[in-house]
Amino acid sequence: MCADLSRTQRNLLVCERSSFLDEKNRVSSQMEQLRFNYKVSVLLPEYDSASSHLESILNSFSSFYLIKQLPLYELLDKDFLQSAVYQGSVYGLSFRTRIDEDNCVALMPNGHLVFSLDKDAFETLGLEGRPSRSNRTSSRYEVTVDLRDGSMAPGGRGYLRLRRALMSHLKLQMDFLISHHPGGGASLRPLLSRCDWLERRPEVSRHGLSRLVRPALRSCDPHDLLEWIGAVDAAVSLENSSNDFLSTLTCLEPEATVSRAMSMSACGLLLPQDLQHLVEELRCYLQQAQTDSWASVTVHGFTDSPVSWGDGGRDILTGGHDLYNLLMFPDHTYRLHLAAGAQKTCPP
């Protein structure tokens, strides 16, 4: 048993403390590195009139599209490549596929088409790839094709080889989520016009909290802080009363009690650009709020995305590392927490 425990894969939590006024702060660049975001949660104390404004921001997030049973070779249509892949940023992700069992695909904003395939599909596709870095004994393989590379131009050798592989050898079809920045649906029209699709908007929810006991936000241990934020978001009681058999969790190092707070979230295919706009609006709100105010933003990535931070492959054996939290204060300082998987030393 001890030997098995010694081989247990690790996770990392990276904490950065800095100021938005520092030109070298990495908040914006780090937010761009998590491309496929599923949920954002915002926690605000003593929110007053901020709730309606915040809700309007979340409701203004970009819409996305669910394409039903998309034949993957359609992503190679030359009109779609010209209007979406070569212009702006495409965010596309296979939907309802499981990263540890199914074939998964992502179309990234840099034009990379990423496959996570089982052994049979990889051999049938016939393209160059490599064993999954997360577990070399899992019989899973990663294939990455740069659709913006010169060899992948329509009519080129690489383009024809990939198109033939997807049309004749490995006829993959799957539900697919897709969005485009900044063109939206107009840039995706060449693809949508040939498919069965539904337009979706992020689902926004909110609930109020009363008498919220919080820790010392500026000095609290990062793991304890994220545990507290997660418990609040999941509506887990922190009172640890004698008749509570579901949870014994308590707020470590309680510093103050907030008379009221608001938790609001949005779920869907969330673009990094919309999340950056949300952070900027919260910064403006904090400048007008009380000196002891703060705001917490937590972002979760898709669990079954074939890519994690940056261009890194997914660690299929452990979860929870597509996550970051940004805790902001009125004096422009912040705490940024980034969760990294077992195969990474630090998020890029």
CSV table of C-alpha atoms in Angstrom, one decimal:
chain,number,residue,atom,x,y,z
A,1,MET,CA,0.0,0.0,0.0
A,2,CYS,CA,2.8,2.4,0.8
A,3,ALA,CA,4.4,1.8,-2.6
A,4,ASP,CA,1.0,2.6,-4.3
A,5,LEU,CA,0.7,5.8,-2.3
A,6,SER,CA,4.2,6.9,-3.3
A,7,ARG,CA,3.2,6.6,-6.9
A,8,THR,CA,0.0,8.7,-6.5
A,9,GLN,CA,0.0,11.6,-9.0
A,10,ARG,CA,0.3,15.0,-7.5
A,11,ASN,CA,-1.6,18.3,-8.1
A,12,LEU,CA,-0.2,21.7,-7.7
A,13,LEU,CA,-1.8,25.0,-6.6
A,14,VAL,CA,0.1,28.1,-7.6
A,15,CYS,CA,-0.6,31.4,-5.8
A,16,GLU,CA,0.5,34.8,-7.1
A,17,ARG,CA,0.1,38.0,-5.1
A,18,SER,CA,0.5,41.2,-7.0
A,19,SER,CA,-1.2,44.4,-8.1
A,20,PHE,CA,-3.1,45.3,-11.3
A,21,LEU,CA,-1.0,48.4,-11.3
A,22,ASP,CA,2.2,46.4,-11.9
A,23,GLU,CA,2.8,46.3,-15.6
A,24,LYS,CA,4.2,42.7,-15.2
A,25,ASN,CA,1.0,41.3,-13.6
A,26,ARG,CA,-0.1,38.1,-15.4
A,27,VAL,CA,-3.8,38.1,-14.8
A,28,SER,CA,-4.9,38.8,-18.3
A,29,SER,CA,-2.4,36.4,-19.9
A,30,GLN,CA,-3.2,33.6,-17.5
A,31,MET,CA,-6.9,33.9,-18.2
A,32,GLU,CA,-6.2,33.5,-21.9
A,33,GLN,CA,-4.4,30.3,-21.2
A,34,LEU,CA,-7.5,28.5,-20.1
A,35,ARG,CA,-9.4,28.4,-23.4
A,36,PHE,CA,-12.4,26.2,-22.7
A,37,ASN,CA,-14.3,27.6,-19.6
A,38,TYR,CA,-17.5,26.0,-18.4
A,39,LYS,CA,-18.4,27.9,-15.3
A,40,VAL,CA,-17.6,31.3,-13.6
A,41,SER,CA,-18.7,32.0,-10.0
A,42,VAL,CA,-18.6,35.5,-8.5
A,43,LEU,CA,-18.8,36.1,-4.7
A,44,LEU,CA,-19.5,39.7,-3.5
A,45,PRO,CA,-20.1,41.0,0.0
A,46,GLU,CA,-22.4,43.9,0.9
A,47,TYR,CA,-23.3,44.1,-2.8
A,48,ASP,CA,-26.1,46.8,-2.7
A,49,SER,CA,-26.8,47.9,-6.3
A,50,ALA,CA,-24.0,45.8,-7.8
A,51,SER,CA,-26.2,42.7,-8.3
A,52,SER,CA,-28.3,44.0,-11.2
A,53,HIS,CA,-25.2,45.4,-13.0
A,54,LEU,CA,-23.3,42.1,-12.5
A,55,GLU,CA,-26.2,40.1,-13.7
A,56,SER,CA,-26.4,42.2,-16.9
A,57,ILE,CA,-22.7,41.6,-17.5
A,58,LEU,CA,-23.1,37.8,-17.2
A,59,ASN,CA,-26.2,38.0,-19.5
A,60,SER,CA,-24.1,39.8,-22.1
A,61,PHE,CA,-21.6,37.0,-22.5
A,62,SER,CA,-21.2,35.7,-26.0
A,63,SER,CA,-23.7,33.1,-27.3
A,64,PHE,CA,-22.4,29.7,-28.5
A,65,TYR,CA,-23.7,27.0,-30.7
A,66,LEU,CA,-24.4,23.3,-30.2
A,67,ILE,CA,-23.9,21.4,-33.4
A,68,LYS,CA,-25.5,17.9,-33.3
A,69,GLN,CA,-23.5,15.0,-34.6
A,70,LEU,CA,-21.0,17.1,-36.5
A,71,PRO,CA,-18.9,15.2,-39.1
A,72,LEU,CA,-15.4,16.4,-38.2
A,73,TYR,CA,-14.4,16.7,-41.9
A,74,GLU,CA,-16.8,19.7,-42.0
A,75,LEU,CA,-14.2,21.7,-40.0
A,76,LEU,CA,-12.0,21.5,-43.0
A,77,ASP,CA,-14.4,23.3,-45.3
A,78,LYS,CA,-12.5,26.1,-47.1
A,79,ASP,CA,-15.2,28.7,-46.6
A,80,PHE,CA,-15.3,28.0,-42.8
A,81,LEU,CA,-11.5,28.1,-42.6
A,82,GLN,CA,-11.5,31.4,-44.4
A,83,SER,CA,-14.2,33.1,-42.4
A,84,ALA,CA,-13.5,31.7,-38.9
A,85,VAL,CA,-10.2,29.8,-38.4
A,86,TYR,CA,-8.0,32.3,-40.3
A,87,GLN,CA,-10.0,35.3,-39.0
A,88,GLY,CA,-10.2,35.9,-35.2
A,89,SER,CA,-10.4,33.0,-32.7
A,90,VAL,CA,-12.5,29.8,-32.8
A,91,TYR,CA,-13.4,27.9,-29.7
A,92,GLY,CA,-14.7,24.5,-30.5
A,93,LEU,CA,-15.0,21.4,-28.2
A,94,SER,CA,-16.6,18.0,-28.5
A,95,PHE,CA,-19.6,17.7,-26.2
A,96,ARG,CA,-20.8,14.8,-24.0
A,97,THR,CA,-17.6,12.9,-24.7
A,98,ARG,CA,-15.5,11.4,-21.9
A,99,ILE,CA,-11.8,12.0,-22.0
A,100,ASP,CA,-10.9,8.7,-20.4
A,101,GLU,CA,-13.1,6.5,-22.7
A,102,ASP,CA,-14.2,8.4,-25.9
A,103,ASN,CA,-12.5,10.2,-28.7
A,104,CYS,CA,-12.4,13.9,-27.9
A,105,VAL,CA,-11.6,16.9,-30.2
A,106,ALA,CA,-10.9,20.6,-29.6
A,107,LEU,CA,-10.5,23.4,-32.2
A,108,MET,CA,-8.4,26.1,-30.5
A,109,PRO,CA,-8.2,29.8,-31.1
A,110,ASN,CA,-4.7,29.5,-32.5
A,111,GLY,CA,-6.0,27.2,-35.3
A,112,HIS,CA,-4.8,23.9,-33.7
A,113,LEU,CA,-7.1,20.9,-34.2
A,114,VAL,CA,-6.4,18.6,-31.2
A,115,PHE,CA,-7.5,15.0,-31.0
A,116,SER,CA,-7.5,12.7,-27.9
A,117,LEU,CA,-8.0,9.2,-29.3
A,118,ASP,CA,-8.1,5.6,-28.2
A,119,LYS,CA,-5.6,3.3,-29.8
A,120,ASP,CA,-7.9,1.9,-32.5
A,121,ALA,CA,-9.0,5.4,-33.6
A,122,PHE,CA,-5.4,6.6,-33.6
A,123,GLU,CA,-4.2,3.8,-35.8
A,124,THR,CA,-7.2,4.2,-38.1
A,125,LEU,CA,-6.7,7.9,-38.5
A,126,GLY,CA,-3.1,7.3,-39.7
A,127,LEU,CA,-1.7,10.6,-38.7
A,128,GLU,CA,1.5,11.3,-36.7
A,129,GLY,CA,0.8,11.6,-32.9
A,130,ARG,CA,2.2,10.6,-29.5
A,131,PRO,CA,1.1,8.7,-26.5
A,132,SER,CA,-0.8,10.7,-23.9
A,133,ARG,CA,1.6,12.4,-21.6
A,134,SER,CA,-0.7,11.9,-18.6
A,135,ASN,CA,-0.5,8.2,-18.6
A,136,ARG,CA,1.6,6.3,-21.1
A,137,THR,CA,-0.1,3.0,-20.2
A,138,SER,CA,-3.6,4.2,-20.9
A,139,SER,CA,-3.5,3.4,-24.7
A,140,ARG,CA,-4.6,7.0,-25.5
A,141,TYR,CA,-2.9,9.2,-28.1
A,142,GLU,CA,-2.7,12.9,-28.8
A,143,VAL,CA,-2.7,14.3,-32.4
A,144,THR,CA,-2.4,18.0,-33.1
A,145,VAL,CA,-2.8,19.6,-36.5
A,146,ASP,CA,-2.1,23.3,-37.2
A,147,LEU,CA,-4.9,24.3,-39.6
A,148,ARG,CA,-3.1,27.7,-40.2
A,149,ASP,CA,0.1,26.0,-41.4
A,150,GLY,CA,0.9,26.4,-45.0
A,151,SER,CA,0.8,22.7,-45.6
A,152,MET,CA,-2.8,22.6,-44.4
A,153,ALA,CA,-4.1,25.2,-46.9
A,154,PRO,CA,-7.0,23.8,-48.9
A,155,GLY,CA,-5.6,21.6,-51.7
A,156,GLY,CA,-2.3,21.1,-50.0
A,157,ARG,CA,-0.8,17.6,-49.3
A,158,GLY,CA,-1.4,17.8,-45.6
A,159,TYR,CA,-5.0,19.2,-46.0
A,160,LEU,CA,-5.9,16.4,-48.5
A,161,ARG,CA,-4.5,13.7,-46.2
A,162,LEU,CA,-6.4,14.9,-43.2
A,163,ARG,CA,-9.6,15.3,-45.1
A,164,ARG,CA,-9.3,11.9,-46.6
A,165,ALA,CA,-8.6,10.4,-43.2
A,166,LEU,CA,-11.7,12.0,-41.6
A,167,MET,CA,-14.0,11.2,-44.6
A,168,SER,CA,-12.9,7.7,-45.4
A,169,HIS,CA,-10.8,6.1,-42.6
A,170,LEU,CA,-12.1,7.5,-39.3
A,171,LYS,CA,-15.6,8.9,-39.8
A,172,LEU,CA,-15.9,10.7,-36.5
A,173,GLN,CA,-19.2,12.4,-35.7
A,174,MET,CA,-20.0,14.0,-32.3
A,175,ASP,CA,-21.9,16.8,-30.7
A,176,PHE,CA,-19.8,19.9,-30.8
A,177,LEU,CA,-19.8,23.3,-29.0
A,178,ILE,CA,-18.4,26.2,-30.9
A,179,SER,CA,-18.1,30.0,-30.6
A,180,HIS,CA,-16.1,32.7,-32.3
A,181,HIS,CA,-14.5,35.9,-31.2
A,182,PRO,CA,-15.2,38.6,-32.4
A,183,GLY,CA,-17.4,37.5,-35.3
A,184,GLY,CA,-19.8,35.3,-33.4
A,185,GLY,CA,-22.4,33.5,-35.5
A,186,ALA,CA,-21.7,35.5,-38.7
A,187,SER,CA,-18.2,34.0,-38.9
A,188,LEU,CA,-19.5,30.5,-38.2
A,189,ARG,CA,-22.3,30.7,-40.9
A,190,PRO,CA,-20.5,28.6,-43.5
A,191,LEU,CA,-20.3,25.7,-41.0
A,192,LEU,CA,-23.7,26.2,-39.4
A,193,SER,CA,-25.5,26.4,-42.8
A,194,ARG,CA,-24.7,22.7,-43.4
A,195,CYS,CA,-25.4,21.3,-39.9
A,196,ASP,CA,-28.2,20.8,-37.4
A,197,TRP,CA,-27.5,23.3,-34.6
A,198,LEU,CA,-29.0,25.2,-31.7
A,199,GLU,CA,-27.9,28.6,-30.4
A,200,ARG,CA,-27.3,28.7,-26.6
A,201,ARG,CA,-26.6,31.4,-24.1
A,202,PRO,CA,-24.8,30.9,-20.8
A,203,GLU,CA,-27.2,30.0,-17.9
A,204,VAL,CA,-27.0,32.6,-15.2
A,205,SER,CA,-28.1,31.9,-11.6
A,206,ARG,CA,-27.8,33.8,-8.3
A,207,HIS,CA,-28.5,33.4,-4.6
A,208,GLY,CA,-28.1,35.6,-1.6
A,209,LEU,CA,-26.2,34.7,1.6
A,210,SER,CA,-26.6,36.0,5.1
A,211,ARG,CA,-24.2,36.1,8.1
A,212,LEU,CA,-21.3,34.6,6.1
A,213,VAL,CA,-18.3,33.9,8.2
A,214,ARG,CA,-15.1,34.6,6.2
A,215,PRO,CA,-11.4,33.9,6.9
A,216,ALA,CA,-8.6,36.5,6.7
A,217,LEU,CA,-8.6,36.8,2.9
A,218,ARG,CA,-5.2,38.5,2.5
A,219,SER,CA,-3.3,36.0,4.7
A,220,CYS,CA,-5.3,32.8,4.6
A,221,ASP,CA,-3.6,29.6,3.4
A,222,PRO,CA,-4.4,29.2,-0.3
A,223,HIS,CA,-5.8,25.7,0.1
A,224,ASP,CA,-8.0,26.7,3.0
A,225,LEU,CA,-9.2,29.8,1.1
A,226,LEU,CA,-10.2,27.8,-2.0
A,227,GLU,CA,-11.9,25.2,0.2
A,228,TRP,CA,-13.9,28.0,1.9
A,229,ILE,CA,-14.9,29.6,-1.5
A,230,GLY,CA,-15.9,26.2,-2.9
A,231,ALA,CA,-18.0,25.5,0.2
A,232,VAL,CA,-19.8,28.8,-0.2
A,233,ASP,CA,-20.4,28.2,-3.9
A,234,ALA,CA,-21.8,24.7,-3.2
A,235,ALA,CA,-24.0,26.0,-0.3
A,236,VAL,CA,-22.2,23.8,2.2
A,237,SER,CA,-22.8,24.7,5.8
A,238,LEU,CA,-19.8,25.9,7.7
A,239,GLU,CA,-21.4,25.9,11.1
A,240,ASN,CA,-20.5,22.3,12.0
A,241,SER,CA,-23.5,22.0,14.3
A,242,SER,CA,-24.1,18.9,16.4
A,243,ASN,CA,-27.0,17.7,14.2
A,244,ASP,CA,-25.3,18.2,10.9
A,245,PHE,CA,-24.3,14.8,9.6
A,246,LEU,CA,-23.4,15.9,6.1
A,247,SER,CA,-20.5,18.2,6.8
A,248,THR,CA,-18.0,18.9,9.5
A,249,LEU,CA,-16.3,21.7,7.5
A,250,THR,CA,-15.7,24.9,9.4
A,251,CYS,CA,-14.2,28.2,8.4
A,252,LEU,CA,-10.5,28.1,9.5
A,253,GLU,CA,-9.2,31.3,11.1
A,254,PRO,CA,-12.5,33.2,11.0
A,255,GLU,CA,-11.9,36.9,10.8
A,256,ALA,CA,-15.2,38.6,10.3
A,257,THR,CA,-18.9,37.9,9.6
A,258,VAL,CA,-20.4,39.5,6.5
A,259,SER,CA,-24.0,40.4,7.1
A,260,ARG,CA,-25.0,39.6,3.5
A,261,ALA,CA,-23.3,38.5,0.3
A,262,MET,CA,-24.2,37.4,-3.2
A,263,SER,CA,-23.1,34.4,-5.2
A,264,MET,CA,-23.7,34.5,-8.9
A,265,SER,CA,-22.6,32.1,-11.6
A,266,ALA,CA,-22.8,31.5,-15.4
A,267,CYS,CA,-22.4,28.2,-17.1
A,268,GLY,CA,-21.8,27.4,-20.8
A,269,LEU,CA,-19.0,27.8,-23.3
A,270,LEU,CA,-17.5,30.9,-21.8
A,271,LEU,CA,-14.9,32.9,-23.7
A,272,PRO,CA,-11.8,34.3,-22.0
A,273,GLN,CA,-12.6,37.7,-23.5
A,274,ASP,CA,-15.9,37.8,-21.7
A,275,LEU,CA,-14.3,36.8,-18.4
A,276,GLN,CA,-11.6,39.5,-18.8
A,277,HIS,CA,-14.4,42.1,-19.3
A,278,LEU,CA,-16.1,40.8,-16.1
A,279,VAL,CA,-12.9,41.2,-14.1
A,280,GLU,CA,-12.5,44.8,-15.4
A,281,GLU,CA,-16.1,45.7,-14.4
A,282,LEU,CA,-15.5,44.2,-10.9
A,283,ARG,CA,-12.4,46.3,-10.5
A,284,CYS,CA,-14.4,49.4,-11.3
A,285,TYR,CA,-17.0,48.4,-8.8
A,286,LEU,CA,-14.4,47.9,-6.1
A,287,GLN,CA,-13.1,51.4,-6.6
A,288,GLN,CA,-16.4,52.8,-5.6
A,289,ALA,CA,-17.1,50.3,-2.8
A,290,GLN,CA,-16.0,50.3,0.9
A,291,THR,CA,-12.3,50.0,1.7
A,292,ASP,CA,-12.7,46.6,3.2
A,293,SER,CA,-14.6,45.2,0.3
A,294,TRP,CA,-13.4,42.4,-2.1
A,295,ALA,CA,-14.6,40.3,-5.0
A,296,SER,CA,-13.9,36.6,-5.8
A,297,VAL,CA,-14.0,35.2,-9.3
A,298,THR,CA,-13.6,31.4,-9.8
A,299,VAL,CA,-13.4,29.8,-13.2
A,300,HIS,CA,-13.7,26.1,-14.0
A,301,GLY,CA,-12.7,24.5,-17.3
A,302,PHE,CA,-14.4,21.7,-19.1
A,303,THR,CA,-13.5,18.4,-17.4
A,304,ASP,CA,-13.3,16.4,-20.6
A,305,SER,CA,-11.5,18.9,-22.8
A,306,PRO,CA,-8.5,17.3,-24.6
A,307,VAL,CA,-6.4,20.4,-23.7
A,308,SER,CA,-5.7,21.9,-20.3
A,309,TRP,CA,-3.6,25.0,-19.6
A,310,GLY,CA,-2.2,26.6,-22.8
A,311,ASP,CA,-1.6,23.8,-25.4
A,312,GLY,CA,-1.0,21.2,-22.7
A,313,GLY,CA,-2.7,17.8,-22.9
A,314,ARG,CA,-5.3,16.7,-20.5
A,315,ASP,CA,-4.3,14.6,-17.4
A,316,ILE,CA,-6.9,11.9,-17.7
A,317,LEU,CA,-6.3,10.3,-14.3
A,318,THR,CA,-6.8,13.3,-12.0
A,319,GLY,CA,-9.3,16.2,-12.1
A,320,GLY,CA,-9.7,19.6,-10.7
A,321,HIS,CA,-6.7,21.3,-12.4
A,322,ASP,CA,-8.6,23.3,-14.9
A,323,LEU,CA,-9.4,25.9,-12.3
A,324,TYR,CA,-8.3,29.4,-11.3
A,325,ASN,CA,-9.5,31.9,-8.7
A,326,LEU,CA,-8.9,35.6,-8.6
A,327,LEU,CA,-9.5,37.5,-5.3
A,328,MET,CA,-9.5,41.3,-5.8
A,329,PHE,CA,-9.3,44.2,-3.4
A,330,PRO,CA,-10.1,47.9,-3.7
A,331,ASP,CA,-6.4,48.9,-3.5
A,332,HIS,CA,-5.8,47.1,-6.9
A,333,THR,CA,-4.0,44.2,-5.2
A,334,TYR,CA,-5.1,40.6,-5.9
A,335,ARG,CA,-4.4,37.0,-5.1
A,336,LEU,CA,-4.4,34.7,-8.2
A,337,HIS,CA,-4.7,30.9,-7.6
A,338,LEU,CA,-4.1,28.4,-10.4
A,339,ALA,CA,-4.6,24.7,-10.1
A,340,ALA,CA,-2.2,22.6,-12.2
A,341,GLY,CA,-2.3,18.9,-12.9
A,342,ALA,CA,0.1,16.1,-12.1
A,343,GLN,CA,2.1,16.4,-15.3
A,344,LYS,CA,2.8,20.2,-15.0
A,345,THR,CA,5.3,22.0,-12.9
A,346,CYS,CA,3.3,25.3,-13.2
A,347,PRO,CA,0.6,26.7,-15.4
A,348,PRO,CA,2.2,28.5,-18.4
